[in-house]
Coordinates of C-alpha atoms in Angstrom, one line a residue:
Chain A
X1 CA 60.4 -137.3 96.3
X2 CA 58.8 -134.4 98.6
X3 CA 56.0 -132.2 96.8
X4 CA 55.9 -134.7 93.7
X5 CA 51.7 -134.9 93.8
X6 CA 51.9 -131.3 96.1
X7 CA 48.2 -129.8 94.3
X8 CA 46.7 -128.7 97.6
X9 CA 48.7 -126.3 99.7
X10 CA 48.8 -126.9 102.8
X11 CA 46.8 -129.7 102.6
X12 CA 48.5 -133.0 104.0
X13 CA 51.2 -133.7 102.1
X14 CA 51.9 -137.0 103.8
X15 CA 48.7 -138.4 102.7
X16 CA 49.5 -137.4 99.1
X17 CA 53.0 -139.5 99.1
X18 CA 51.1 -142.3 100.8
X19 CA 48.7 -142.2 97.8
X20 CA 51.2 -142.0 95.4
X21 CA 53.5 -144.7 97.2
X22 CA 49.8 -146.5 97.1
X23 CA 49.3 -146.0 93.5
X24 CA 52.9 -147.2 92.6
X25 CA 52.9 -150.5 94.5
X26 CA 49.3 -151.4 92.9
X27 CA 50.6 -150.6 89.4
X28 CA 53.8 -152.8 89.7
X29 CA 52.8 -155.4 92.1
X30 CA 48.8 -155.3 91.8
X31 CA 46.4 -156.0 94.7
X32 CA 48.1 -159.4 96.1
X33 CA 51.2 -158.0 95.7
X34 CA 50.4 -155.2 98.0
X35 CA 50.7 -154.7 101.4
X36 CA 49.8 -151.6 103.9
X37 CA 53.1 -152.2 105.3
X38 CA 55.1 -152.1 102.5
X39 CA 53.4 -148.7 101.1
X40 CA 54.3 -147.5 104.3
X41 CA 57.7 -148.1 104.2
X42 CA 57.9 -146.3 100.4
X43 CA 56.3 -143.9 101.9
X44 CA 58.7 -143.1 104.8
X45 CA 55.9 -143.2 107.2
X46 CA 54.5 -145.7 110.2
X47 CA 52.4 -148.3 109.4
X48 CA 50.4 -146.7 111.6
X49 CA 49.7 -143.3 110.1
X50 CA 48.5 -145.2 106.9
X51 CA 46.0 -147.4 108.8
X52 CA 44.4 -143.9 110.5
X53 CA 44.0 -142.2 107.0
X54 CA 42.9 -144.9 104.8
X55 CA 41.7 -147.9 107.5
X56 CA 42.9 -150.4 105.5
X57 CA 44.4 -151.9 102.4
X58 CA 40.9 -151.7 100.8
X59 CA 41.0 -148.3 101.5
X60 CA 44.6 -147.6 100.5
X61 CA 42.8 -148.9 96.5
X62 CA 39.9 -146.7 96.6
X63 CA 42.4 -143.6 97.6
X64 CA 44.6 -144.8 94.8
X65 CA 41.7 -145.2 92.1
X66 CA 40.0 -141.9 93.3
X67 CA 43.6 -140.2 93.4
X68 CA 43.6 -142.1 89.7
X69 CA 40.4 -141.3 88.2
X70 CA 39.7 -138.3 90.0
X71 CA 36.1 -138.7 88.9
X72 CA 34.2 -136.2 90.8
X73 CA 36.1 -133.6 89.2
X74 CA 36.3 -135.5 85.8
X75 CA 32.4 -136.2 85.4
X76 CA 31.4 -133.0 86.0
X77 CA 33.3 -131.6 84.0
X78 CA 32.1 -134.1 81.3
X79 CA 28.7 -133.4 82.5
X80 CA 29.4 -129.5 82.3
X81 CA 28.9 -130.4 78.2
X82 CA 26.0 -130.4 76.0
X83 CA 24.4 -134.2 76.1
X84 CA 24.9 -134.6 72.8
X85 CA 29.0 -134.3 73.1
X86 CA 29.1 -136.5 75.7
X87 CA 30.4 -139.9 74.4
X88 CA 32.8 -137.7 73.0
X89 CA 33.7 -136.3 76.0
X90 CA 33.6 -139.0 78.3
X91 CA 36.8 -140.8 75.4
X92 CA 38.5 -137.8 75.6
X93 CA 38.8 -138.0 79.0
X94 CA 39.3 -141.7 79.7
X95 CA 42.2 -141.3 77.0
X96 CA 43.9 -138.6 78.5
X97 CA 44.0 -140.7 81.8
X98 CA 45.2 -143.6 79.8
X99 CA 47.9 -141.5 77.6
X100 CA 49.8 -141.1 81.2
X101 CA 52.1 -144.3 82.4
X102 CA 51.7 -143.4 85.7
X103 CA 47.7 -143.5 85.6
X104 CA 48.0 -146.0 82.9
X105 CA 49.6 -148.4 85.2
X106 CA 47.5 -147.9 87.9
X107 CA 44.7 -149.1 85.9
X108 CA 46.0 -152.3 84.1
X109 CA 47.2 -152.8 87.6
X110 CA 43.4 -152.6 88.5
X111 CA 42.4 -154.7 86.1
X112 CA 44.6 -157.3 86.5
X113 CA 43.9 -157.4 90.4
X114 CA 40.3 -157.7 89.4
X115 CA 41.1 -160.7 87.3
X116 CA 42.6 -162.8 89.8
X117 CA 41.2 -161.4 93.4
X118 CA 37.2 -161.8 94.0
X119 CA 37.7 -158.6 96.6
X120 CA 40.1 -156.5 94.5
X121 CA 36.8 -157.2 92.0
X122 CA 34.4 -156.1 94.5
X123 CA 35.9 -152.9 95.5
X124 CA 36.5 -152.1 91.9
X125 CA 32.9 -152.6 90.6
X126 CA 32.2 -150.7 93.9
X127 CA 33.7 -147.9 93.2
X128 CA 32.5 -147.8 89.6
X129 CA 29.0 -148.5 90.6
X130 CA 29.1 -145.7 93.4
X131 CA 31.7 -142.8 91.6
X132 CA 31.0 -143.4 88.0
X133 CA 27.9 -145.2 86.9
X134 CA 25.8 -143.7 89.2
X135 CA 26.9 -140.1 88.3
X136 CA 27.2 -140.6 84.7
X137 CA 23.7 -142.3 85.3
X138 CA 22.4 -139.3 86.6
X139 CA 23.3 -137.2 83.5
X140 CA 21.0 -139.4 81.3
X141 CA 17.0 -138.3 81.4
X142 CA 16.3 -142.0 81.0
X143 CA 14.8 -145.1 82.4
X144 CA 17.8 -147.2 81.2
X145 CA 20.4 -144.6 82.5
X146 CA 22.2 -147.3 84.7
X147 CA 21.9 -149.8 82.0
X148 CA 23.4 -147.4 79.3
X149 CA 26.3 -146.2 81.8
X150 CA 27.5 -149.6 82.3
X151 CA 27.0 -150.1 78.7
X152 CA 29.3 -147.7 78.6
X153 CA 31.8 -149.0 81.1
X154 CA 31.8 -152.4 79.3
X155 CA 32.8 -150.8 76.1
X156 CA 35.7 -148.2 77.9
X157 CA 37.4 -151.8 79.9
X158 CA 37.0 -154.0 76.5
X159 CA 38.8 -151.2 74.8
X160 CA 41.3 -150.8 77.7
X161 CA 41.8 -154.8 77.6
X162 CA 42.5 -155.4 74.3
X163 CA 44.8 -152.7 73.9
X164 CA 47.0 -152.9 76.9
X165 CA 46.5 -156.6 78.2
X166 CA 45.6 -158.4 75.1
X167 CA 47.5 -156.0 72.7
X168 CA 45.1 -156.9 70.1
X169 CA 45.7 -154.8 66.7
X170 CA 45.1 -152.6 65.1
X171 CA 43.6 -150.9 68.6
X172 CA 46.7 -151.6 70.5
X173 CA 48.2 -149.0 68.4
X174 CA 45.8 -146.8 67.5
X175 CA 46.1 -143.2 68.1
X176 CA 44.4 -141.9 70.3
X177 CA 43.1 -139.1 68.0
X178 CA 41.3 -142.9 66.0
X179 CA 39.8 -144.3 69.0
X180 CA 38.1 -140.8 69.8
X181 CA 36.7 -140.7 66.2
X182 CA 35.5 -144.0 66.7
X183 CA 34.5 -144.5 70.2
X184 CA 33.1 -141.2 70.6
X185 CA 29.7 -142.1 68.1
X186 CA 29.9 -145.5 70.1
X187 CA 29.9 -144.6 73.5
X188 CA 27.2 -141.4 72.3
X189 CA 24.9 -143.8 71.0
X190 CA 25.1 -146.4 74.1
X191 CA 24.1 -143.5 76.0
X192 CA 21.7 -141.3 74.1
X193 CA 20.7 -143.3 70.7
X194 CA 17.7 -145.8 71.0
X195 CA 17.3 -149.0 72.6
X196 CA 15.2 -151.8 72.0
X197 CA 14.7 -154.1 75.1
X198 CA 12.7 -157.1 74.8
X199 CA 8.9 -156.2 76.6
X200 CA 10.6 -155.6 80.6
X201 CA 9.1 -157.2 83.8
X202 CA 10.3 -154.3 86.1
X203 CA 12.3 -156.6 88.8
X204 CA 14.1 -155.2 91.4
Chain B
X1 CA 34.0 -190.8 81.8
X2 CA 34.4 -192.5 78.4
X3 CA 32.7 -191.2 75.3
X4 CA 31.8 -188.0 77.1
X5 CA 32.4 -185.7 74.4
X6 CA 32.8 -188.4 71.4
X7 CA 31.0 -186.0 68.5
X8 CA 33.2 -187.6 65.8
X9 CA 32.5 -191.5 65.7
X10 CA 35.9 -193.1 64.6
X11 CA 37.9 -190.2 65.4
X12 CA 40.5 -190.2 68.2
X13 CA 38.4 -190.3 71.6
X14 CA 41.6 -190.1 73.5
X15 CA 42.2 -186.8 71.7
X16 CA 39.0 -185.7 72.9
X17 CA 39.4 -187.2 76.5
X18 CA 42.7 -185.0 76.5
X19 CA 40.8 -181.9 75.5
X20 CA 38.4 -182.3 77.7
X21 CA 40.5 -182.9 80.7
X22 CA 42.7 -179.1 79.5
X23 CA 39.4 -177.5 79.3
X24 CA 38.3 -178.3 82.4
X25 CA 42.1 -177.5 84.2
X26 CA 42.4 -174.3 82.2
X27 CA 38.8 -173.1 83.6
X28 CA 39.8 -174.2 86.9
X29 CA 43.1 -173.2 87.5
X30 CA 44.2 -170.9 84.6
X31 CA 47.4 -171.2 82.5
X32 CA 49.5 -171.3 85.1
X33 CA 48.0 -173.4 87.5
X34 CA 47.6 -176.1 84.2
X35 CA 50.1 -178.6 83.5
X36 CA 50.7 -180.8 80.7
X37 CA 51.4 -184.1 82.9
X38 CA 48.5 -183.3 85.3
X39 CA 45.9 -183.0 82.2
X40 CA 47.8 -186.5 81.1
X41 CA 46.5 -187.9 84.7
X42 CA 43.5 -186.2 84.3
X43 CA 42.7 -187.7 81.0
X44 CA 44.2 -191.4 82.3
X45 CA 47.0 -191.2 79.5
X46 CA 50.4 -191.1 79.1
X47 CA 52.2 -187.4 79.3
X48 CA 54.2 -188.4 76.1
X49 CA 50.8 -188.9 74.5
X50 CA 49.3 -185.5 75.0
X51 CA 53.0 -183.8 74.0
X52 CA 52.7 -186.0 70.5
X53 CA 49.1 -184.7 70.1
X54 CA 49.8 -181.0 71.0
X55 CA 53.5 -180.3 71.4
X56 CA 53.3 -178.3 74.4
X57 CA 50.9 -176.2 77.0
X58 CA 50.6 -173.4 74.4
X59 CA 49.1 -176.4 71.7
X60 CA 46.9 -177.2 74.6
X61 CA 45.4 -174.2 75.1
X62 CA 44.8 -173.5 71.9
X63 CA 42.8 -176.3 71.3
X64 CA 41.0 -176.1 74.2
X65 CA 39.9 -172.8 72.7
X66 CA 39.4 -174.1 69.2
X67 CA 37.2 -176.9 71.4
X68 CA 35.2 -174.4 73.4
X69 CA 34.8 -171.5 70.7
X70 CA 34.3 -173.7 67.4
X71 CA 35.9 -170.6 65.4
X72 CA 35.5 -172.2 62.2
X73 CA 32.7 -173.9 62.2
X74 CA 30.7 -170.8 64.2
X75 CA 31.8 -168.3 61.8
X76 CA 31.2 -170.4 58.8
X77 CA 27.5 -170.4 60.3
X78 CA 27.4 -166.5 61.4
X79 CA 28.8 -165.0 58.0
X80 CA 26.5 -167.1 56.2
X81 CA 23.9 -164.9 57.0
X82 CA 22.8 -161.6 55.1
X83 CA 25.5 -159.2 56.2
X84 CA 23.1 -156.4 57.9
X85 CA 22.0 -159.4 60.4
X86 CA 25.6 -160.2 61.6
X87 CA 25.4 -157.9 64.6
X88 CA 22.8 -160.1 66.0
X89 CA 24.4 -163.2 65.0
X90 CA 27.6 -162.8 66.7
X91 CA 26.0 -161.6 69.7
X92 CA 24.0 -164.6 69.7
X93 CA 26.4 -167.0 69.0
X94 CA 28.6 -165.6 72.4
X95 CA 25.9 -165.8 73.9
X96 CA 25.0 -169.6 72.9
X97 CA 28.4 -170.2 74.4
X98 CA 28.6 -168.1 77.1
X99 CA 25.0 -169.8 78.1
X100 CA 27.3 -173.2 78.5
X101 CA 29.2 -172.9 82.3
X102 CA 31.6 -175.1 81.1
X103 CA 32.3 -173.1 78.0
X104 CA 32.1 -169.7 79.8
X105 CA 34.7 -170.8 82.9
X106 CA 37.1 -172.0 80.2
X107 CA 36.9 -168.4 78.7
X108 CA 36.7 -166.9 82.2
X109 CA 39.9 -168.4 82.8
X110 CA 41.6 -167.5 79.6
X111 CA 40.7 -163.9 80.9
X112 CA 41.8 -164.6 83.8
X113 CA 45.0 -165.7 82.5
X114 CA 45.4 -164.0 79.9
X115 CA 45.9 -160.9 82.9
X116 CA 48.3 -162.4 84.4
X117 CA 50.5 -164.3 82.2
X118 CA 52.4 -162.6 79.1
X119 CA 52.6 -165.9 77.4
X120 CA 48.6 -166.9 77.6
X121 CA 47.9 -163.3 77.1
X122 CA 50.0 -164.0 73.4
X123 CA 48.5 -166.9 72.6
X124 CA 45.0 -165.5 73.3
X125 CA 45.6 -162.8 70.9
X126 CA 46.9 -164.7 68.3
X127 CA 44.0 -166.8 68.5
X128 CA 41.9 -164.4 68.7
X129 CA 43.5 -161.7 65.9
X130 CA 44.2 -165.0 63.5
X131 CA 41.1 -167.7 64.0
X132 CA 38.4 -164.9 64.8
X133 CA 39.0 -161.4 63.8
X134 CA 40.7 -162.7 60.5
X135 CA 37.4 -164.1 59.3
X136 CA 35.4 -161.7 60.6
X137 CA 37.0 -159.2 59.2
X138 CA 37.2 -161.3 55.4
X139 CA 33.5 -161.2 55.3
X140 CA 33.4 -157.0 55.5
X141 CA 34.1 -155.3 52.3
X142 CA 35.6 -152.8 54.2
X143 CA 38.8 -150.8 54.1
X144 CA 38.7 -150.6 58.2
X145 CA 37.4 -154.4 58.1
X146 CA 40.3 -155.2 60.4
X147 CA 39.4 -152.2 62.9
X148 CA 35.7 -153.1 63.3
X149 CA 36.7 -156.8 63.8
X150 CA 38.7 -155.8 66.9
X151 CA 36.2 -153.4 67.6
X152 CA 33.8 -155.9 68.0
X153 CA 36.0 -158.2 70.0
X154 CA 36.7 -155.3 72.2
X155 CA 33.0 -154.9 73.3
X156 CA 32.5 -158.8 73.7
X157 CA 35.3 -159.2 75.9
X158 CA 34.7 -155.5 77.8
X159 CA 30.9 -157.2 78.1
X160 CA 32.4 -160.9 79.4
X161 CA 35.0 -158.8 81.7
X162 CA 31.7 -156.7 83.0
X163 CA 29.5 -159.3 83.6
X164 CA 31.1 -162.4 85.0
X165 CA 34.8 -160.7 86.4
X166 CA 33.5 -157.6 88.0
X167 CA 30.0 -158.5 87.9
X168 CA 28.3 -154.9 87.5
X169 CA 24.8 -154.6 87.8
X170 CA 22.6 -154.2 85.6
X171 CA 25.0 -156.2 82.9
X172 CA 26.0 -159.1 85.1
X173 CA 22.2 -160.2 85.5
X174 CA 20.6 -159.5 82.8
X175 CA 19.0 -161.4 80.6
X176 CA 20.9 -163.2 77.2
X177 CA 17.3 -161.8 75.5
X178 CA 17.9 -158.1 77.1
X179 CA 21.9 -158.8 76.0
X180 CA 20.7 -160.2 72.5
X181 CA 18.7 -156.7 71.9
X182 CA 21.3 -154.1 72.8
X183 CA 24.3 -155.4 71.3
X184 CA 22.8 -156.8 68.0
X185 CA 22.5 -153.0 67.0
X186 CA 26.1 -152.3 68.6
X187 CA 27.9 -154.8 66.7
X188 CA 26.0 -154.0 63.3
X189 CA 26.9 -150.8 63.6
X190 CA 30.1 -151.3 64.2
X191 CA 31.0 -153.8 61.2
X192 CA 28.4 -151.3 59.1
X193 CA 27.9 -148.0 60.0
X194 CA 29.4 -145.0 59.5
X195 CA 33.0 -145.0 60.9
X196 CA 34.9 -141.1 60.3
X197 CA 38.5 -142.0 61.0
X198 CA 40.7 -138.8 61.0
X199 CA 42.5 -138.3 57.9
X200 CA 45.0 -141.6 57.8
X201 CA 48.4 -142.2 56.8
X202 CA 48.3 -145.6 55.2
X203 CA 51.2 -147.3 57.2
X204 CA 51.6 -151.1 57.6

């Protein structure tokens, strides 16, 4: 078990087995299903320790989606690209987080929490609105940046609900090399290619 | 009560009564909080009734969503439009249901179930895959007909999912016009446009 996440020397170890216990429980048993406790005890650690680093169960999901998504890291490197490359960027990388069972898991876990728990729901747009929206948002020279990142976002959890919770073919068993040739125009477009909004009344 | 949803003069109200009463359980309490003898109570009939009408939950379900979605009928009406306008017809024909609360809590609570129950999750996607995408997909003289279909599922649902389970902004709130004018163009493309698969092997 020891040193399985071990990226940062040095750097609390115990915190990354409680993430990873974390990360575990909400993949097999999703947000219900988990308890601060419980992670604790897969962790081999007090109840206590867990409660000073992450304050609460809340913040044992954001630590597990963060540890997940990594998506400080992830969007700049996405944003590191030319503008025009980014839909295809930003597939790439969403695939290669879904292409691992262990992240994989984490996130169907996610959704399904989402689905069933009005706060599992609000911590999860949360953390989209404030991690990845926002930064991807930020990219975008563009009035409707916020409205084209969640555009976005919509189309990356449709695709990730058809093909793992619905199973719907033929994307449930696309390759992943066919939904980047596909998705990668789509998401470009969302984010770059024009829009047409009915005349706006700037509310808000 | 009576006569509440009576479209079909002559035809089985009790049917309809039964219908009515799974629609309104399934929105409420999903597939697994629904039962067969409490939509009997519900509808003021005999359990042995609704299991002669519909077999079993599973028949329920599906014609709750048969009631709510009108596959048939709403398809029939959406393809018989010039085929560079379908974009904008499908999306306004979700939106036309979504629009209805009772219609949209009965498909929030297929999602909802559909995330937390194999069995509704199956029956959602053959529904979906054989009533919707199916027909869809016949109207497209396509090779990848069957692809854009689910491809246009993917984004209705990954829009539904966005807006009314994890509500993010600006999607949740805005307007069916503002929704009407981005995905129209979406959708077309994606039934369409330009789609570069990498090179295929022809299996299946």
């Amino acid at each position: 078990m020891s040193g399985r996440t071990g990226r940062r020397p040095g750097q609390s170890t115990t915190r990354d087995e409680i993430v990873a216990a974390a990360r575990e429980s909400f993949a097999k048993r999703g947000y219900d299903g988990t308890s601060l406790r419980a992670v604790a005890a897969s962790a081999g650690v007090d109840p206590a320790l867990v409660r000073r680093f992450f304050g609460s169960k809340e913040g044992l999901l954001v630590a597990a989606l963060t540890a997940t998504l990594s998506p400080g890291e992830r969007l700049a490197e996405v944003m590191s690209h030319d503008l025009d490359s980014l839909g295809e960027q930003i597939i790439g990388h969403v695939l290669s987080v879904w292409e691992k069972p262990a992240s994989r898991d984490v996130l169907i876990g996610m959704i399904r929490s989402a689905c069933t728990n009005a706060r599992a729901a609000r911590l999860l747009r949360d953390f989209f609105a404030g991690q990845v929206l926002a930064r991807l948002a930020s990219a975008l020279d563009d009035d409707e940046a916020l409205l084209r990142a969640s555009l976005v976002g919509s189309q990356i959890v449709g695709l990730a609900f058809y093909r793992y919770v619905l199973k719907v073919e033929p994307l449930a068993s696309a390759s992943a090399e066919t939904l980047r040739a596909i998705f990668g125009p789509i998401l470009q477009r969302s984010l770059t290619g024009p829009i047409d909004l009915p005349k706006r009344k700037k509310s808000g």
